Amino acid sequence: MTSPLSDLEGQWAGTPHVVGTPPVDVTATPGSNTFHDLSCRCLPNQPCWPSADTWQTFSAAVGGRLIATTPPARACHNPFYDSTKCWEIQKGYFEDSWRQLQPGAMTYTNWETYQGEGCLGTSNFLSPPCRQGAVPLFTVNASTATDIQETVRFAAKHNLRLVIKNTGHDMLGRSTAPNSLSLWVHHRKKMEVVDAFVPKGAPQDTKGEPAVLVESGVQFEELNTVLHEHNRIVVGGSSSTVGAAGGYCTGGGNGVLSKLHGLCVDNVLQYTIVTADGELRVANAYQNQDLFWALRGGGPGTFGVVVEAVMRTHPALKNIIKAQVTIVSLFGTAMDKIMREFLAHHNQWGKEGWSGYAFNVHKIVHILKINYYLPDGDLAQSQASIEAFVRYARSFLGVIILQNSVESLPSYLDAVPTILDVPIKKSGVNFFMGSRLAPQTMFESSTGVDALAAAIKEAQRDVEGVKALASIMLMFIAGGQVSQGNSQDTSVLPAWRSALMVPAVTLQWNDDVSYQDQLEIQRALTKAVSRLRAITPGSGSYLNEADPNEPDWQDSFFGANYPRLRQIKHKYDPQGIFICRKCVGSEDWDDDLMCPRRQSP
């Protein structure tokens, strides 16, 4: 929900509600020059906070598009209750289409809270107190590059915590923060398909290639539809509501087309961004090459604000095979053997070109749900390949094959809505996950398959006792063309180039789970993912789908690329204007990312 700027004085001036105010170190107060000129971010209860007049002037500079942001479910809570507005909230609360139009909403609602306090709207609507939580205090609904520049400069001048958001689909909560100013780029929807794109600064004889220019608010459902009309495709996310130009790709970016065409970072030809000094910069293979390298894998919200990305396009598929299998077992011992056999098939399936997602859930019964895809595949061969595994699963007593469908779809656009076809809510819920890249070599021997099957079983046990719905998610989206990239061209975690699968642990819980139980959920997740870490030394995690408490995250997310990424971060953002959770340079800040950590002389 939003409030007009005229509410500003009553809402934030005079007696602001300050969330999670960090203890201010006297050696690092706002405006000081300690810690290499880094200082604590300004808070609403401090003299450095902009006055109401200052906010009004800034709003005029961004075309009146400054919003005093309130939690999305605020109208369902006393003393703000409004029956009409609350009914609209209830209708849209679990829908991406509604949440992404609310400047303060996240896909996963736990990131709207701070230390258990917030304003969630799915249960006990009238009784819980409504707190600002981690919802930003102000939002700029940026429509132009100038809006973005003005916002970055304003945040830097007034030493404000700045966050960047398109859809809010971030599993580490990097697009929101308490007491922050949000730069919301969701309505920047321009797309342009070009036949022969040549990067700026390239030699005159450089041959162009098919590409698409997308502004920072474009989502894959919009992009896929436009490209379908031009008989083209791009590497995109499994969720079609994810943004195309921002955090998805700067964090690596993968999907069911990755085996065929690589990661998203392998297909970006140019970025236009606003850096921490407020300047508009073009980064590609011919200018600002270090920045271009960092943006292709160095993570979201770190080196600047993406204004526009240019992505390589590929010819449309002739067809795509969709295999959907659902196996239910009454007995855990049978499912353990089925899971082990399932993992063993992936070496061959990888060679055949299959990719997709599988989910293993234990809730009264044991369920394995498989959604796999084969671009330009032969239907008869595909059916035979999948049936060999299904036949094995069917042989067990107490096992039911609820679904066993292998069919040919005419286009990638037809396949996209089915990729995450699972019977659980995917938006407006509390959600954590942690992942680990499993190398190709693990699937080439029975020893490796046994180790992975055992680790998955141990991880399941680690999360059995918490107050959350637990699942093992297997992302079969590496290998093939993903293996062809290198760290000279991109900064994405090098372990991607030898991986075949990304196993993950996911946890989803209700709003009425206490904060202490939520902390236990976090601890259980980290322990469960440690089982996967233990059998994959030298590998890492997919930073966009990682444990928010990932230990040794610099190595796990970036590997050997981290020292260079840190140097580039300091070059383009020495004041830490762009700081986010477990992002390059964030170790220099406290846990709330509001004050620089005390450093030794």
Coordinates of C-alpha atoms in Angstrom, one line a residue:
M1 CA 0.0 0.0 0.0
T2 CA 1.1 3.6 -0.6
S3 CA 0.6 6.9 1.1
P4 CA 0.7 10.2 -0.7
L5 CA 3.6 12.4 0.2
S6 CA 1.3 14.8 2.0
D7 CA 1.1 12.1 4.7
L8 CA 4.8 12.6 5.2
E9 CA 4.8 15.0 8.2
G10 CA 2.3 12.9 10.1
Q11 CA 3.9 9.6 9.3
W12 CA 7.6 10.2 9.6
A13 CA 8.4 13.7 10.8
G14 CA 8.5 14.6 14.5
T15 CA 8.0 11.1 16.1
P16 CA 9.2 8.5 13.5
H17 CA 8.9 4.8 14.2
V18 CA 12.5 3.7 14.0
V19 CA 13.0 0.0 13.4
G20 CA 16.0 -1.8 14.6
T21 CA 18.1 1.3 15.4
P22 CA 21.7 0.2 15.5
P23 CA 23.8 1.3 18.4
V24 CA 25.7 4.3 17.1
D25 CA 29.5 4.0 17.6
V26 CA 30.9 7.4 18.7
T27 CA 33.8 6.8 16.3
A28 CA 31.5 6.3 13.3
T29 CA 28.7 8.7 13.6
P30 CA 26.9 10.2 10.5
G31 CA 29.1 12.6 8.7
S32 CA 32.3 11.4 10.3
N33 CA 35.4 10.6 8.2
T34 CA 36.4 7.5 10.1
F35 CA 36.7 4.0 8.7
H36 CA 38.0 5.2 5.3
D37 CA 35.2 7.9 5.2
L38 CA 32.5 5.3 5.8
S39 CA 29.9 6.4 8.3
C40 CA 26.6 5.1 9.8
R41 CA 23.5 5.6 7.7
C42 CA 21.3 8.4 8.9
L43 CA 18.1 7.4 10.8
P44 CA 14.8 9.3 11.1
N45 CA 15.4 10.2 14.8
Q46 CA 18.7 11.9 14.0
P47 CA 19.4 15.5 13.1
C48 CA 20.9 14.4 9.7
W49 CA 17.6 13.0 8.5
P50 CA 16.1 15.1 5.7
S51 CA 13.4 17.5 6.7
A52 CA 9.9 17.4 5.3
D53 CA 10.7 20.3 3.0
T54 CA 13.8 18.5 1.8
W55 CA 11.7 15.4 0.9
Q56 CA 9.2 17.6 -0.9
T57 CA 12.0 19.2 -3.0
F58 CA 13.4 15.8 -3.8
S59 CA 9.9 14.6 -4.8
A60 CA 9.6 17.4 -7.3
A61 CA 13.0 16.5 -8.7
V62 CA 11.7 13.0 -9.5
G63 CA 8.5 14.2 -11.1
G64 CA 6.4 13.8 -7.9
R65 CA 7.0 10.1 -7.8
L66 CA 8.2 9.9 -4.2
I67 CA 5.9 7.6 -2.1
A68 CA 5.7 7.4 1.7
T69 CA 5.7 3.7 1.8
T70 CA 3.5 1.6 4.2
P71 CA 3.3 -2.2 4.6
P72 CA 1.2 -3.8 2.0
A73 CA -1.3 -5.3 4.5
R74 CA -1.6 -2.2 6.6
A75 CA -5.3 -1.6 5.8
C76 CA -6.2 -5.0 7.4
H77 CA -4.8 -4.0 10.8
N78 CA -6.1 -1.7 13.5
P79 CA -6.0 1.3 13.8
F80 CA -5.7 1.5 10.0
Y81 CA -8.4 -1.1 9.2
D82 CA -10.4 -0.4 6.0
S83 CA -12.8 -3.2 5.0
T84 CA -12.8 -2.3 1.3
K85 CA -9.1 -2.0 1.0
C86 CA -8.6 -5.1 3.2
W87 CA -10.8 -7.2 0.9
E88 CA -8.6 -6.2 -2.1
I89 CA -5.5 -7.2 0.0
Q90 CA -7.0 -10.6 0.8
K91 CA -7.8 -11.2 -2.9
G92 CA -4.3 -10.4 -4.0
Y93 CA -2.1 -11.3 -1.1
F94 CA -0.8 -14.6 -2.5
E95 CA -0.5 -13.4 -6.1
D96 CA 2.6 -12.2 -7.7
S97 CA 0.6 -9.9 -10.0
W98 CA -0.8 -8.0 -6.9
R99 CA 2.4 -8.0 -4.8
Q100 CA 4.6 -6.7 -7.5
L101 CA 2.4 -3.6 -7.8
Q102 CA 2.8 -2.7 -4.1
P103 CA 6.0 -0.7 -3.5
G104 CA 6.5 -2.2 0.0
A105 CA 5.7 -5.8 -0.8
M106 CA 8.2 -8.7 -1.2
T107 CA 7.5 -12.0 -2.9
Y108 CA 8.4 -13.7 0.4
T109 CA 6.8 -11.9 3.3
N110 CA 9.4 -12.8 6.0
W111 CA 11.6 -10.1 4.4
E112 CA 8.9 -7.5 5.1
T113 CA 9.5 -8.1 8.8
Y114 CA 12.4 -7.1 11.1
Q115 CA 13.3 -9.3 14.1
G116 CA 9.8 -10.8 14.0
E117 CA 7.9 -7.5 13.8
G118 CA 6.0 -6.4 10.7
C119 CA 2.5 -6.2 9.3
L120 CA 1.6 -9.5 7.7
G121 CA -1.9 -10.0 6.6
T122 CA -2.8 -13.7 6.3
S123 CA -4.1 -14.5 9.8
N124 CA -5.5 -12.7 12.8
F125 CA -6.0 -9.6 10.6
L126 CA -7.3 -7.3 13.3
S127 CA -5.3 -8.1 16.4
P128 CA -1.6 -8.1 15.7
P129 CA 0.1 -4.6 15.9
C130 CA 1.1 -3.2 12.5
R131 CA 4.8 -2.4 12.4
Q132 CA 6.8 -1.0 9.6
G133 CA 9.2 -3.9 9.9
A134 CA 11.7 -4.0 7.0
V135 CA 9.5 -2.1 4.6
P136 CA 11.3 1.0 3.3
L137 CA 10.1 4.4 4.6
F138 CA 10.1 6.0 1.2
T139 CA 10.0 4.7 -2.4
V140 CA 10.8 6.4 -5.7
N141 CA 8.7 5.0 -8.5
A142 CA 11.5 5.6 -11.1
S143 CA 10.3 6.0 -14.7
T144 CA 13.5 7.5 -16.2
A145 CA 17.2 7.2 -15.9
T146 CA 17.2 10.7 -14.5
D147 CA 14.9 9.6 -11.7
I148 CA 17.4 6.9 -10.9
Q149 CA 20.4 9.3 -11.0
E150 CA 18.6 11.8 -8.7
T151 CA 17.7 9.1 -6.2
V152 CA 21.2 7.8 -6.0
R153 CA 22.6 11.3 -5.5
F154 CA 20.0 12.1 -2.9
A155 CA 20.8 9.0 -0.9
A156 CA 24.5 9.7 -1.1
K157 CA 24.2 13.3 -0.1
H158 CA 22.0 12.5 2.9
N159 CA 23.8 9.3 3.8
L160 CA 20.6 7.2 3.5
R161 CA 20.3 3.4 3.3
L162 CA 19.4 2.8 -0.4
V163 CA 17.7 -0.4 -1.7
I164 CA 16.8 -1.4 -5.3
K165 CA 13.6 -3.2 -6.2
N166 CA 11.8 -4.4 -9.3
T167 CA 9.5 -7.3 -8.3
G168 CA 10.8 -8.0 -4.8
H169 CA 11.5 -11.6 -5.8
D170 CA 14.7 -12.0 -3.8
M171 CA 15.3 -14.9 -1.5
L172 CA 17.9 -13.1 0.6
G173 CA 15.8 -10.0 1.1
R174 CA 18.2 -7.7 -0.7
S175 CA 15.5 -5.5 -2.2
T176 CA 14.2 -4.1 1.1
A177 CA 15.6 -2.8 4.4
P178 CA 14.4 -1.0 7.6
N179 CA 14.7 2.8 7.6
S180 CA 15.6 2.9 3.9
L181 CA 14.9 4.7 0.7
S182 CA 13.7 2.3 -2.1
L183 CA 14.5 2.8 -5.8
W184 CA 11.6 1.0 -7.5
V185 CA 12.1 0.3 -11.2
H186 CA 9.2 -2.0 -11.8
H187 CA 7.4 0.3 -14.3
R188 CA 10.3 0.6 -16.6
K189 CA 9.0 -1.7 -19.3
K190 CA 10.6 -0.7 -22.6
M191 CA 11.7 -3.6 -24.9
E192 CA 13.3 -3.5 -28.3
V193 CA 14.1 -6.5 -30.5
V194 CA 17.1 -5.9 -32.8
D195 CA 18.5 -8.1 -35.6
A196 CA 22.1 -7.0 -35.4
F197 CA 23.2 -5.4 -32.1
V198 CA 26.7 -3.9 -31.9
P199 CA 27.9 -2.8 -28.5
K200 CA 28.8 0.9 -28.0
G201 CA 32.5 1.5 -28.5
A202 CA 33.0 -1.6 -30.7
P203 CA 35.2 -1.3 -33.9
Q204 CA 33.3 -0.3 -37.0
D205 CA 33.7 -3.7 -38.6
T206 CA 32.2 -5.5 -35.6
K207 CA 29.4 -7.9 -36.7
G208 CA 26.1 -7.4 -35.0
E209 CA 24.1 -10.3 -33.5
P210 CA 20.4 -10.8 -32.7
A211 CA 19.5 -9.3 -29.3
V212 CA 16.8 -7.6 -27.2
L213 CA 17.1 -4.4 -25.2
V214 CA 15.2 -4.5 -21.9
E215 CA 14.7 -1.8 -19.3
S216 CA 15.1 -2.7 -15.7
G217 CA 11.4 -3.3 -14.9
V218 CA 10.7 -5.9 -17.6
Q219 CA 9.7 -9.4 -16.4
F220 CA 10.3 -12.6 -18.3
E221 CA 6.6 -13.2 -18.9
E222 CA 6.5 -10.0 -20.8
L223 CA 9.8 -10.6 -22.6
N224 CA 9.0 -14.2 -23.5
T225 CA 5.7 -13.1 -25.1
V226 CA 7.4 -10.4 -27.2
L227 CA 10.2 -12.7 -28.3
H228 CA 7.8 -15.4 -29.2
E229 CA 6.2 -13.1 -31.8
H230 CA 9.7 -12.6 -33.3
N231 CA 10.5 -16.4 -33.2
R232 CA 13.3 -15.9 -30.7
I233 CA 14.1 -17.0 -27.1
V234 CA 16.4 -16.0 -24.3
V235 CA 17.7 -17.8 -21.2
G236 CA 15.2 -16.9 -18.6
G237 CA 14.1 -17.8 -15.1
S238 CA 11.9 -20.7 -14.0
S239 CA 9.4 -18.2 -12.6
S240 CA 8.1 -16.0 -15.4
T241 CA 7.4 -13.1 -13.0
V242 CA 11.1 -12.6 -12.2
G243 CA 12.7 -9.5 -13.6
A244 CA 14.9 -10.0 -16.6
A245 CA 17.5 -7.2 -16.4
G246 CA 18.5 -7.0 -12.8
G247 CA 19.4 -9.3 -10.0
Y248 CA 18.5 -12.5 -11.8
C249 CA 21.2 -12.0 -14.4
T250 CA 23.8 -10.2 -12.3
G251 CA 23.7 -13.1 -9.9
G252 CA 24.2 -15.7 -12.7
G253 CA 20.8 -16.5 -14.0
N254 CA 19.7 -20.0 -15.0
G255 CA 16.8 -21.9 -16.4
V256 CA 15.7 -24.8 -18.5
L257 CA 17.4 -23.3 -21.6
S258 CA 20.8 -23.0 -19.8
K259 CA 22.1 -26.4 -21.0
L260 CA 21.4 -25.3 -24.5
H261 CA 22.5 -21.6 -24.3
G262 CA 24.4 -21.1 -21.1
L263 CA 23.7 -18.9 -18.1
C264 CA 22.1 -15.5 -18.4
V265 CA 25.5 -13.8 -17.7
D266 CA 26.9 -15.7 -20.7
N267 CA 24.3 -14.0 -22.9
V268 CA 24.4 -10.3 -21.8
L269 CA 26.0 -8.1 -24.4
Q270 CA 25.8 -4.7 -22.6
Y271 CA 24.6 -3.0 -19.5
T272 CA 23.7 0.6 -18.9
I273 CA 23.8 1.5 -15.2
V274 CA 23.9 4.4 -12.8
T275 CA 26.9 4.1 -10.5
A276 CA 27.3 5.4 -7.0
D277 CA 28.5 8.8 -8.2
G278 CA 25.1 9.3 -10.0
E279 CA 26.7 8.9 -13.4
L280 CA 25.2 6.9 -16.3
R281 CA 27.7 4.4 -17.6
V282 CA 27.7 1.9 -20.4
A283 CA 29.6 -1.4 -19.7
N284 CA 30.4 -3.9 -22.4
A285 CA 33.4 -5.8 -23.9
Y286 CA 34.8 -2.5 -25.3
Q287 CA 34.3 0.1 -22.5
N288 CA 34.2 -0.2 -18.7
Q289 CA 35.2 -3.8 -19.2
D290 CA 36.0 -4.3 -15.5
L291 CA 32.5 -3.2 -14.6
F292 CA 31.0 -5.4 -17.3
W293 CA 32.8 -8.4 -15.9
A294 CA 31.7 -7.6 -12.3
L295 CA 28.0 -7.2 -13.4
R296 CA 28.0 -10.6 -15.0
G297 CA 28.0 -12.7 -11.8
G298 CA 29.1 -10.3 -9.1
G299 CA 25.6 -10.1 -7.6
P300 CA 22.6 -7.7 -7.5
G301 CA 22.4 -4.3 -5.9
T302 CA 26.2 -4.0 -5.6
F303 CA 27.9 -2.1 -8.5
G304 CA 25.1 0.2 -9.5
V305 CA 21.4 0.4 -10.7
V306 CA 20.7 -1.3 -13.9
V307 CA 18.9 1.0 -16.3
E308 CA 19.0 -1.3 -19.4
A309 CA 20.4 -4.6 -20.4
V310 CA 21.0 -6.0 -23.8
M311 CA 20.7 -9.8 -24.0
R312 CA 21.6 -12.2 -26.8
T313 CA 18.6 -13.9 -28.4
H314 CA 18.4 -17.4 -30.0
P315 CA 16.2 -18.9 -32.7
A316 CA 12.9 -20.3 -31.4
L317 CA 12.8 -24.0 -30.5
K318 CA 11.3 -26.5 -33.0
N319 CA 9.5 -28.1 -30.0
I320 CA 10.1 -28.8 -26.4
I321 CA 9.4 -32.1 -24.6
K322 CA 7.7 -31.8 -21.2
A323 CA 7.9 -34.7 -18.8
Q324 CA 5.8 -34.5 -15.6
V325 CA 6.0 -37.4 -13.1
T326 CA 4.5 -37.5 -9.6
I327 CA 5.4 -40.5 -7.4
V328 CA 3.8 -41.1 -4.0
S329 CA 5.2 -43.7 -1.6
L330 CA 3.7 -44.8 1.7
F331 CA 7.1 -45.9 2.9
G332 CA 10.3 -43.9 3.4
T333 CA 12.5 -46.8 2.6
A334 CA 11.0 -47.2 -0.8
M335 CA 11.3 -43.5 -1.5
D336 CA 15.0 -43.5 -0.4
K337 CA 15.7 -46.2 -3.1
I338 CA 13.6 -44.3 -5.7
M339 CA 15.5 -41.1 -5.0
R340 CA 18.9 -42.8 -5.3
E341 CA 17.8 -44.3 -8.7
F342 CA 16.5 -41.0 -9.8
L343 CA 19.8 -39.3 -9.1
A344 CA 21.7 -42.1 -10.9
H345 CA 19.8 -41.3 -14.1
H346 CA 21.0 -37.8 -14.3
N347 CA 24.4 -38.5 -15.9
Q348 CA 22.5 -40.0 -18.9
W349 CA 19.7 -37.4 -18.9
G350 CA 22.4 -34.7 -18.9
K351 CA 24.0 -36.1 -22.0
E352 CA 20.5 -36.3 -23.7
G353 CA 20.0 -32.6 -22.9
W354 CA 17.2 -32.8 -20.3
S355 CA 16.8 -30.0 -17.6
G356 CA 14.2 -29.0 -15.1
Y357 CA 13.2 -29.2 -11.5
A358 CA 12.2 -31.9 -9.0
F359 CA 10.7 -31.7 -5.5
N360 CA 10.9 -34.3 -2.8
V361 CA 8.4 -33.6 0.1
H362 CA 7.5 -35.7 3.1
K363 CA 4.1 -34.8 4.5
I364 CA 2.3 -37.9 5.8
V365 CA 3.4 -39.6 2.6
H366 CA 6.6 -39.3 0.6
I367 CA 6.2 -37.4 -2.7
L368 CA 8.6 -36.9 -5.7
K369 CA 7.4 -34.4 -8.3
I370 CA 9.4 -34.1 -11.5
N371 CA 9.0 -31.3 -14.2
Y372 CA 11.7 -32.0 -16.8
Y373 CA 12.2 -30.5 -20.3
L374 CA 14.1 -31.4 -23.5
P375 CA 14.4 -28.7 -26.1
D376 CA 14.1 -29.9 -29.7
G377 CA 13.6 -33.5 -28.5
D378 CA 12.2 -36.6 -30.1
L379 CA 9.0 -37.7 -28.4
A380 CA 9.4 -41.5 -28.7
Q381 CA 13.0 -41.4 -27.4
S382 CA 12.0 -39.1 -24.6
Q383 CA 9.2 -41.3 -23.5
A384 CA 11.5 -44.3 -23.4
S385 CA 14.1 -42.4 -21.4
I386 CA 11.7 -41.3 -18.7
E387 CA 9.8 -44.6 -18.6
A388 CA 13.0 -46.5 -17.7
F389 CA 13.0 -44.7 -14.4
V390 CA 9.2 -44.8 -13.8
R391 CA 9.2 -48.5 -14.3
Y392 CA 11.7 -48.9 -11.5
A393 CA 9.6 -46.7 -9.1
R394 CA 6.5 -48.6 -10.0
S395 CA 8.0 -51.9 -8.8
F396 CA 7.8 -51.0 -5.1
L397 CA 5.0 -52.0 -2.8
G398 CA 3.1 -49.0 -1.6
V399 CA 4.1 -46.7 -4.5
I400 CA 1.6 -44.9 -6.6
I401 CA 2.4 -43.1 -9.9
L402 CA 0.0 -40.2 -9.7
Q403 CA 1.2 -38.6 -12.9
N404 CA 3.3 -39.9 -15.8
S405 CA 3.1 -37.6 -18.8
V406 CA 5.6 -37.1 -21.6
E407 CA 4.4 -34.8 -24.4
S408 CA 5.7 -32.5 -27.1
L409 CA 4.9 -28.8 -26.8
P410 CA 5.1 -26.4 -29.8
S411 CA 7.1 -23.7 -28.1
Y412 CA 9.1 -22.6 -25.1
L413 CA 6.3 -20.1 -24.3
D414 CA 4.0 -23.1 -23.8
A415 CA 6.4 -24.7 -21.4
V416 CA 7.1 -21.8 -19.1
P417 CA 3.9 -21.9 -17.1
T418 CA 4.4 -25.5 -16.2
I419 CA 8.1 -25.3 -15.0
L420 CA 7.2 -24.7 -11.4
D421 CA 4.0 -26.6 -11.4
V422 CA 3.8 -27.6 -7.7
P423 CA 0.7 -27.5 -5.4
I424 CA 2.1 -25.0 -3.0
K425 CA 1.8 -21.2 -2.7
K426 CA 4.7 -19.4 -4.3
S427 CA 4.1 -15.8 -3.3
G428 CA 2.9 -14.0 -0.1
V429 CA 4.5 -16.7 2.0
N430 CA 7.4 -17.0 4.5
F431 CA 10.2 -18.8 2.7
F432 CA 13.9 -19.7 3.0
M433 CA 16.1 -21.9 0.9
G434 CA 19.8 -22.9 0.8
S435 CA 21.6 -24.5 -2.2
R436 CA 24.8 -26.2 -3.3
L437 CA 26.2 -26.9 -6.7
A438 CA 26.8 -30.6 -7.3
P439 CA 29.6 -31.3 -9.9
Q440 CA 29.1 -33.4 -13.0
T441 CA 31.7 -35.9 -11.6
M442 CA 29.4 -36.8 -8.7
F443 CA 26.9 -38.4 -11.1
E444 CA 29.6 -40.4 -13.0
S445 CA 30.1 -43.0 -10.2
S446 CA 27.9 -45.0 -7.8
T447 CA 30.0 -43.6 -5.0
G448 CA 29.1 -40.0 -5.9
V449 CA 25.4 -40.8 -6.3
D450 CA 25.4 -42.7 -3.0
A451 CA 27.0 -39.7 -1.2
L452 CA 24.5 -37.3 -2.6
A453 CA 21.5 -39.5 -1.8
A454 CA 22.8 -39.9 1.8
A455 CA 23.4 -36.2 2.2
I456 CA 19.8 -35.4 1.0
K457 CA 18.4 -37.9 3.5
E458 CA 20.4 -36.4 6.3
A459 CA 19.3 -32.9 5.3
Q460 CA 15.7 -34.0 5.4
R461 CA 16.1 -35.3 8.9
D462 CA 17.7 -32.0 10.0
V463 CA 14.6 -30.0 9.1
E464 CA 11.9 -32.6 10.2
G465 CA 11.3 -31.1 13.6
V466 CA 10.9 -27.4 12.7
K467 CA 7.6 -25.6 12.3
A468 CA 7.8 -25.4 8.5
L469 CA 7.0 -27.3 5.4
A470 CA 10.3 -28.7 4.2
S471 CA 11.2 -29.8 0.7
I472 CA 14.3 -30.9 -1.2
M473 CA 14.5 -29.1 -4.5
L474 CA 16.7 -30.5 -7.3
M475 CA 17.5 -27.9 -10.0
F476 CA 18.8 -29.8 -13.0
I477 CA 19.9 -26.7 -15.0
A478 CA 23.7 -26.9 -15.3
G479 CA 26.1 -28.8 -17.6
G480 CA 26.0 -28.5 -21.4
Q481 CA 26.7 -25.0 -22.6
V482 CA 26.9 -23.8 -19.0
S483 CA 30.2 -25.7 -18.8
Q484 CA 31.7 -23.7 -21.7
G485 CA 32.0 -20.3 -19.8
N486 CA 35.0 -19.1 -17.9
S487 CA 36.1 -16.5 -15.3
Q488 CA 37.9 -14.4 -17.9
D489 CA 34.6 -13.5 -19.5
T490 CA 32.3 -13.4 -16.4
S491 CA 32.5 -13.2 -12.7
V492 CA 30.0 -15.9 -11.9
L493 CA 31.0 -18.5 -9.4
P494 CA 33.6 -20.7 -11.2
A495 CA 32.0 -23.9 -9.8
W496 CA 29.1 -23.4 -12.2
R497 CA 31.3 -24.5 -15.0
S498 CA 31.7 -28.0 -13.6
A499 CA 28.3 -28.5 -12.1
L500 CA 25.4 -30.6 -13.3
M501 CA 22.7 -30.0 -10.6
V502 CA 21.9 -27.6 -7.8
P503 CA 20.3 -29.5 -4.8
A504 CA 18.5 -27.2 -2.4
V505 CA 16.6 -27.3 0.9
T506 CA 13.5 -25.2 1.1
L507 CA 11.4 -24.2 4.1
Q508 CA 8.0 -22.5 4.2
W509 CA 6.1 -21.5 7.3
N510 CA 2.9 -19.8 8.5
D511 CA 2.6 -16.2 9.8
D512 CA 1.8 -17.4 13.4
V513 CA 5.1 -19.1 13.9
S514 CA 7.0 -17.3 16.6
Y515 CA 10.2 -15.3 16.0
Q516 CA 12.1 -17.8 18.2
D517 CA 10.8 -20.7 16.1
Q518 CA 11.8 -18.8 13.0
L519 CA 15.3 -18.6 14.3
E520 CA 15.2 -22.3 14.8
I521 CA 14.1 -22.7 11.2
Q522 CA 17.1 -20.7 10.1
R523 CA 19.5 -22.8 12.2
A524 CA 18.0 -26.0 10.8
L525 CA 18.4 -24.8 7.3
T526 CA 22.1 -24.0 7.7
K527 CA 22.7 -27.4 9.3
A528 CA 20.8 -29.2 6.5
V529 CA 22.7 -27.4 3.8
S530 CA 25.9 -28.2 5.6
R531 CA 25.3 -31.9 4.6
L532 CA 25.5 -30.8 0.9
R533 CA 28.6 -28.6 1.6
A534 CA 30.4 -31.6 3.2
I535 CA 30.2 -33.7 0.1
T536 CA 31.1 -30.9 -2.4
P537 CA 34.4 -29.4 -1.3
G538 CA 35.6 -26.6 -3.6
S539 CA 32.1 -26.0 -5.0
G540 CA 29.7 -23.3 -3.9
S541 CA 26.1 -22.0 -3.7
Y542 CA 23.9 -20.2 -6.2
L543 CA 23.9 -16.7 -4.6
N544 CA 20.3 -15.9 -5.8
E545 CA 18.9 -19.1 -4.1
A546 CA 21.1 -19.4 -1.0
D547 CA 21.0 -19.7 2.7
P548 CA 20.7 -16.2 4.1
N549 CA 23.2 -17.3 6.8
E550 CA 25.6 -19.0 4.4
P551 CA 28.9 -19.5 6.1
D552 CA 32.1 -18.3 4.3
W553 CA 29.7 -16.7 1.7
Q554 CA 32.5 -14.8 -0.1
D555 CA 34.0 -18.1 -1.2
S556 CA 30.7 -20.0 -1.5
F557 CA 29.1 -17.3 -3.8
F558 CA 32.1 -16.0 -5.7
G559 CA 35.0 -18.4 -5.3
A560 CA 38.4 -17.2 -6.6
N561 CA 36.7 -14.2 -8.2
Y562 CA 36.0 -12.4 -4.9
P563 CA 39.3 -10.4 -4.5
R564 CA 38.9 -8.8 -7.9
L565 CA 35.2 -8.2 -7.4
R566 CA 36.0 -6.4 -4.1
Q567 CA 38.6 -4.2 -5.9
I568 CA 36.0 -3.2 -8.5
K569 CA 33.4 -2.5 -5.8
H570 CA 35.8 -0.1 -4.1
K571 CA 36.7 1.6 -7.4
Y572 CA 33.1 2.3 -8.3
D573 CA 31.5 2.6 -4.9
P574 CA 34.1 3.6 -2.3
Q575 CA 31.4 4.9 0.1
G576 CA 29.2 1.8 0.0
I577 CA 26.1 3.4 -1.4
F578 CA 25.0 0.0 -2.7
I579 CA 25.2 -2.5 0.2
C580 CA 23.0 -5.5 0.5
R581 CA 22.9 -8.8 2.5
K582 CA 25.8 -11.1 1.6
C583 CA 26.9 -8.9 -1.3
V584 CA 30.4 -7.9 -2.3
G585 CA 31.8 -5.5 0.4
S586 CA 29.0 -6.1 2.9
E587 CA 31.4 -7.7 5.4
D588 CA 32.6 -4.1 6.1
W589 CA 29.2 -3.3 7.6
D590 CA 27.3 -4.5 10.7
D591 CA 24.5 -7.1 10.5
D592 CA 21.9 -4.4 9.8
L593 CA 24.1 -2.9 7.2
M594 CA 23.7 0.5 8.8
C595 CA 27.1 1.1 10.4
P596 CA 30.7 0.2 9.3
R597 CA 32.3 -2.4 11.5
R598 CA 35.1 -1.3 13.8
Q599 CA 38.4 -1.8 12.2
S600 CA 41.8 -2.2 13.7
P601 CA 44.2 0.7 13.2

